[in-house]
Short mmCIF file of C-alpha atoms and ligand atoms in Angstrom, two decimals:
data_model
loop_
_atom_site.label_atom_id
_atom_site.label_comp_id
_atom_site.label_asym_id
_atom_site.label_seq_id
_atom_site.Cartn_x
_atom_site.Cartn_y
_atom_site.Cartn_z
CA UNK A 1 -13.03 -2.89 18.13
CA UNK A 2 -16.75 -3.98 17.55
CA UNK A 3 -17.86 -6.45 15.34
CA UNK A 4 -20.61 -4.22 14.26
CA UNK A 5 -18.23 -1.86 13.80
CA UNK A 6 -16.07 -3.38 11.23
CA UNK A 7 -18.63 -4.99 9.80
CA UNK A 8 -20.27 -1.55 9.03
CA UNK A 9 -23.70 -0.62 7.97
CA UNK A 10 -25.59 0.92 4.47
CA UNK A 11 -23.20 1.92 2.31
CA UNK A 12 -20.37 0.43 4.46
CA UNK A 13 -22.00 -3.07 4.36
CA UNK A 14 -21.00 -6.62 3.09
CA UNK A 15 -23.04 -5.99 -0.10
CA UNK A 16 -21.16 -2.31 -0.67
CA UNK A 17 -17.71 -4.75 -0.55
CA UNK A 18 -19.46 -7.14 -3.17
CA UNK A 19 -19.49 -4.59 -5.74
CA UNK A 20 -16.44 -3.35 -5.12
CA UNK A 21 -15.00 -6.79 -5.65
CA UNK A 22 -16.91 -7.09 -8.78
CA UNK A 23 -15.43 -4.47 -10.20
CA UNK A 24 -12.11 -4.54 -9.27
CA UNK A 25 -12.14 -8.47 -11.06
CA UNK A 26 -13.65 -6.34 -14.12
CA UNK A 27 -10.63 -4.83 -14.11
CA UNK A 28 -8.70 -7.43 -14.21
CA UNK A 29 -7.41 -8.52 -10.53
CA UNK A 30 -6.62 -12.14 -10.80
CA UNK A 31 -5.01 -12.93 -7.16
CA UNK A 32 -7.74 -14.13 -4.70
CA UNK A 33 -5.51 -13.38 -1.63
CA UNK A 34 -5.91 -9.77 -2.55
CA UNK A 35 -9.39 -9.96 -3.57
CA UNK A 36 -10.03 -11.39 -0.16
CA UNK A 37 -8.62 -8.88 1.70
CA UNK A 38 -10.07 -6.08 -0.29
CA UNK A 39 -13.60 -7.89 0.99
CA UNK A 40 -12.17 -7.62 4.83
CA UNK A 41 -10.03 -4.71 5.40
CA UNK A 42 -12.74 -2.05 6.80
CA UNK A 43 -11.58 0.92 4.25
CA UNK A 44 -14.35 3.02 6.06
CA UNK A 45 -12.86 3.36 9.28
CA UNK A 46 -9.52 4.73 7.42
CA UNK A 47 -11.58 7.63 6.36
CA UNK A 48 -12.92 10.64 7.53
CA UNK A 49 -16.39 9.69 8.95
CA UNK A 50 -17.88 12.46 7.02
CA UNK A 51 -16.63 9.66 4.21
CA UNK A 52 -17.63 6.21 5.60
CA UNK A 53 -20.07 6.19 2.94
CA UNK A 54 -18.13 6.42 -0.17
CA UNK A 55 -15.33 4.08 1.21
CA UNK A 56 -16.01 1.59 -1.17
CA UNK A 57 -16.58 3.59 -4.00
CA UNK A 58 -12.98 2.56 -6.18
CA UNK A 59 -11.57 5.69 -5.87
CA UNK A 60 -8.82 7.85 -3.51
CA UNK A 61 -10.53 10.01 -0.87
CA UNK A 62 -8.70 12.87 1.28
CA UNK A 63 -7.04 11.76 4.45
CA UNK A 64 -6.02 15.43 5.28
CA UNK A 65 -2.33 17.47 4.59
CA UNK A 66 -3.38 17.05 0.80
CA UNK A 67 -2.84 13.36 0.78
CA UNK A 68 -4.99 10.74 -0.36
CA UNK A 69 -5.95 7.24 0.78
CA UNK A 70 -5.25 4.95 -2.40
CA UNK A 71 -7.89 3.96 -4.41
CA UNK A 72 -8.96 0.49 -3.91
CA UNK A 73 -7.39 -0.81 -7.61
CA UNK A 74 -4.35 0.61 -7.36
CA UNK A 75 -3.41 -0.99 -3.78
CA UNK A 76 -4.98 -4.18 -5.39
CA UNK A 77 -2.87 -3.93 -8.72
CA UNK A 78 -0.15 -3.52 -6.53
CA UNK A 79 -0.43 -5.93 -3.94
CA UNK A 80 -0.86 -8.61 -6.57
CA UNK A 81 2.18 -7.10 -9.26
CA UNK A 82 4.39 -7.45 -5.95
CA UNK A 83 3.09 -11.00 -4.84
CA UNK A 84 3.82 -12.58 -8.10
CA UNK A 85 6.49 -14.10 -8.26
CA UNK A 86 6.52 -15.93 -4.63
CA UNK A 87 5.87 -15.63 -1.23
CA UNK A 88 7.90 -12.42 0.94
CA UNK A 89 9.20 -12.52 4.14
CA UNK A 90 10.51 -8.88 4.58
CA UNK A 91 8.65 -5.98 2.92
CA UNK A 92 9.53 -2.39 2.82
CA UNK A 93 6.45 0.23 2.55
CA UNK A 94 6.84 3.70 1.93
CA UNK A 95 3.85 6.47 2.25
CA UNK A 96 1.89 4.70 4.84
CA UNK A 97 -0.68 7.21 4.58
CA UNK A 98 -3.76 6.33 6.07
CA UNK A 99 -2.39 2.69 6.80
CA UNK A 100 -5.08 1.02 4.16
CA UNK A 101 -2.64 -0.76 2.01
CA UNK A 102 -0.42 -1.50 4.84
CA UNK A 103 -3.44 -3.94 6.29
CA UNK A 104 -4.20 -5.40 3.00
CA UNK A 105 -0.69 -6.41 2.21
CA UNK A 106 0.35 -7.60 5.93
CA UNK A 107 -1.81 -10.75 6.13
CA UNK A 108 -0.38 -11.50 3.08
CA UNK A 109 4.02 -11.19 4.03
CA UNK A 110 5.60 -12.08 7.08
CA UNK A 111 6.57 -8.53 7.77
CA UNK A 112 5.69 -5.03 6.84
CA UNK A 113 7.99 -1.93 7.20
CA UNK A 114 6.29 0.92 6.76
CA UNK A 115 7.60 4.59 6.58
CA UNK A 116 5.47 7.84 6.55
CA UNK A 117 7.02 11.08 6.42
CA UNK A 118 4.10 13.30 7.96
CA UNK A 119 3.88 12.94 11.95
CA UNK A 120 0.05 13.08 12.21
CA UNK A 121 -0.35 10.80 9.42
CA UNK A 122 1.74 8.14 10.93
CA UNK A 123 0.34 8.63 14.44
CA UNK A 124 -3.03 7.70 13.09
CA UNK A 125 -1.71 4.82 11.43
CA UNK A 126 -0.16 3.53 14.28
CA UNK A 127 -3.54 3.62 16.71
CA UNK A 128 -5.53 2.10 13.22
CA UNK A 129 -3.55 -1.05 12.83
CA UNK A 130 -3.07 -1.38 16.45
CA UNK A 131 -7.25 -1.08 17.30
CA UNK A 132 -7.41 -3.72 14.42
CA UNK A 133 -4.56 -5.73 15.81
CA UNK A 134 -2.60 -6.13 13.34
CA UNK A 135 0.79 -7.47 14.31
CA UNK A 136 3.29 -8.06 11.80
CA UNK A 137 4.11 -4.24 10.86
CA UNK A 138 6.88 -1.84 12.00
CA UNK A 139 5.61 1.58 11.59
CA UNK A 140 8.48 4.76 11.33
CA UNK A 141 7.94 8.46 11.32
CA UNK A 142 10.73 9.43 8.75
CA UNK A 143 11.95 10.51 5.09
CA UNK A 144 11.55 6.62 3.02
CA UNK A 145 13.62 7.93 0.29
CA UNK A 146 16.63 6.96 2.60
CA UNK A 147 14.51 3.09 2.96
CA UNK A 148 15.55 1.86 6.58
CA UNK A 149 18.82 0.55 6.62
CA UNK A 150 18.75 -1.53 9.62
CA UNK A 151 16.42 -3.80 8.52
CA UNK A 152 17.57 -4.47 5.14
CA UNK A 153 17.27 -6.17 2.36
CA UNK A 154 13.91 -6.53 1.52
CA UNK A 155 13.00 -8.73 -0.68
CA UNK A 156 9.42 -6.86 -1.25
CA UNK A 157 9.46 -3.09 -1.67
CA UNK A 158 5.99 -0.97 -2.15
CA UNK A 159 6.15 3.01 -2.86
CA UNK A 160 2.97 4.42 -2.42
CA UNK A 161 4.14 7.99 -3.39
CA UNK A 162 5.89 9.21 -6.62
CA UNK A 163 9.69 9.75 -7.29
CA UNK A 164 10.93 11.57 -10.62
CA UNK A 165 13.41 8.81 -10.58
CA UNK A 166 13.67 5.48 -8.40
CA UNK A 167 15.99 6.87 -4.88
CA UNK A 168 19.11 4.83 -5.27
CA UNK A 169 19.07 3.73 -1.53
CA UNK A 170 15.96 1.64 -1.90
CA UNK A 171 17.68 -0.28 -4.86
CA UNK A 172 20.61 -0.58 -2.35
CA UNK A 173 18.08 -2.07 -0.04
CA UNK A 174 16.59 -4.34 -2.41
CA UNK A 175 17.66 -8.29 -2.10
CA UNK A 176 20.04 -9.16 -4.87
CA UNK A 177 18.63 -12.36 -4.76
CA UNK A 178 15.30 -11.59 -6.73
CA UNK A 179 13.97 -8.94 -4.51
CA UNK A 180 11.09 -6.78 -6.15
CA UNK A 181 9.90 -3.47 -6.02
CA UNK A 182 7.01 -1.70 -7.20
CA UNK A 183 7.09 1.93 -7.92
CA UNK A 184 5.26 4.37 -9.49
CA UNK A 185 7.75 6.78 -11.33
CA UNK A 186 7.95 9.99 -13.15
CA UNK A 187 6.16 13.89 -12.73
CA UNK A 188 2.33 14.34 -12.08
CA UNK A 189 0.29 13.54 -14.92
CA UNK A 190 2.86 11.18 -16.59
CA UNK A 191 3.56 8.50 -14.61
CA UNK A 192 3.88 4.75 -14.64
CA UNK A 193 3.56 2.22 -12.47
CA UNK A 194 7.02 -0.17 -12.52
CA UNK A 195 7.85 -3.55 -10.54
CA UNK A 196 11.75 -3.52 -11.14
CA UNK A 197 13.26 -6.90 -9.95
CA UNK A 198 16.86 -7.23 -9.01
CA UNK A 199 19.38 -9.90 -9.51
CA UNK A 200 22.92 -9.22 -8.37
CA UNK A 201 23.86 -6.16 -9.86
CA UNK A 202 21.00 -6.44 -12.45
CA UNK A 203 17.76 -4.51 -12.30
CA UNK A 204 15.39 -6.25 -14.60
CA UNK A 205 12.07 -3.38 -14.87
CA UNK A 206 8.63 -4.45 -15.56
CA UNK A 207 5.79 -1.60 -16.76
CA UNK A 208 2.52 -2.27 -15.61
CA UNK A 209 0.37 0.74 -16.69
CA UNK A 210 -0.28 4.57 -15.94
CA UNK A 211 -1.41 5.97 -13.08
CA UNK A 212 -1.96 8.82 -10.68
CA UNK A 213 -0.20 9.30 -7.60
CA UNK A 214 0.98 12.25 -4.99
CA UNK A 215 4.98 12.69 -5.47
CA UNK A 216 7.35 11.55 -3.11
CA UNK A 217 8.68 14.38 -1.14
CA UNK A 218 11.71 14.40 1.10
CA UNK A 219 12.14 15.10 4.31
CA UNK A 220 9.80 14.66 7.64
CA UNK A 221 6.79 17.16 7.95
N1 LIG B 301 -1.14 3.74 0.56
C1 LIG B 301 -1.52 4.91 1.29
C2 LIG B 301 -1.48 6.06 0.35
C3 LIG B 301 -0.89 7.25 0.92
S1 LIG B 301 -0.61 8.58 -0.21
C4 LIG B 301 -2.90 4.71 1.86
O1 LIG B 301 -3.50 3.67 1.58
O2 LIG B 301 -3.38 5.56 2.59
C5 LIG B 301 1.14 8.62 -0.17
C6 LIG B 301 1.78 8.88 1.15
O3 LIG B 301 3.19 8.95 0.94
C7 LIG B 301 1.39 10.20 1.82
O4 LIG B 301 0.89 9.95 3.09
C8 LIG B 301 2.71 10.98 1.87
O5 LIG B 301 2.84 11.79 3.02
C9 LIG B 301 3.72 9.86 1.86
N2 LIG B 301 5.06 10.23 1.44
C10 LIG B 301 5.44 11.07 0.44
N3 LIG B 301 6.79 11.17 0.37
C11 LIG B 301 7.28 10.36 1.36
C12 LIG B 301 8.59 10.03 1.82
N4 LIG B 301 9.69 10.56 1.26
N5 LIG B 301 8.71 9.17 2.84
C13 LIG B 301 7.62 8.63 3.44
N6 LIG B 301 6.36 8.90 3.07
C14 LIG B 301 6.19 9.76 2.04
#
């Protein structure tokens, strides 16, 4: 891909990112990493172009099949609530979406698993993180309330999408040996963002705040 390209132009520029950055440390993101890669992930080209221009605005935009690319606090607040606590080697993603929280948060692990239940979705995910070569991420086409067996346990887990109640199999999946996982549970309009951390057979939960996300829906579309 061009430089030019993901360096974008207007309201897509370096100084558009600035602000962005400003505000999301207004709001109280502490963790440089993630500040850093809020600055260089190109948000605009995991947009519509008809949206380039209000890619840094902090807020989620339509990515098409009524689902929305996060906004830009929420992946940060989330990236960071899932770093703390030391480094990951082997992180489970579910709702890839658009792919734009799957490219801040690789960098940042040594692996990314990433499920996305809608075929188009994840197609376009797959040609995004490959054109910006990312390399440490395992993409699947599939329901992630099942999590992915085969490569278990995680000691990271990220839901971008919101169950009534945390799936059982992705605590199964979880590493009894301090793995974390950050969830946003409960119906639309009332939910909460949770980091539950498990030792052994104990799952230790953490409540970070409200927020607003799609449900988690099962079964491939
Ligand atoms: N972090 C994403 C946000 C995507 S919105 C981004 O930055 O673009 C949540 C995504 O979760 C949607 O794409 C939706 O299709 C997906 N999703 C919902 N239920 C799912 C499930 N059971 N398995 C996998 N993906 C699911």
């Amino acid at each position: 891909m061009s430089d030019a390209r993901l360096a974008g132009i207007g309201m897509t520029s370096a100084r558009t990112r600035e602000r962005l950055l400003q505000r999301l440390r207004e709001q109280g993101i502490r963790d440089e990493r993630v500040l850093e890669r809020v600055r260089n992930v190109p948000r605009h080209l995991f947009v519509d172009e008809a949206l380039a221009s209000r890619a840094y605005e902090d807020t989620a935009l339509p990515i098409g099949f009524g689902q929305t690319i996060s906004q830009p606090y929420v992946v940060a607040r989330m990236t960071e609530a899932l770093l703390a606590g030391g480094d990951l080697f082997n992180v489970l993603e579910i709702g890839t979406g658009c792919g734009y929280q799957t490219a801040v948060l690789a960098p940042l692990v040594g692996r990314v698993t990433t499920i996305e239940r809608i075929g188009p979705l994840y197609e376009r995910a797959r040609q995004r993180l490959k054109e910006l070569g990312t390399k440490n991420v395992r993409l699947k086409h599939g329901d992630g309330m099942a999590g992915w067996k085969a490569y278990a346990p995680y000691d990271g887990m990220l839901v971008a999408a919101a169950p009534l109640a945390v799936p059982q199999a992705l605590l199964a999946q979880l590493s009894p040996k301090g793995g974390r996982l950050v969830v946003p549970v409960g119906p639309e309009g009332a939910q909460e963002l949770v980091r539950i951390t498990r030792r052994e057979e104990k799952f230790v939960r953490d409540k970070l705040g409200d927020v607003s996300f799609v449900p988690l829906v099962a079964g491939i579309a």
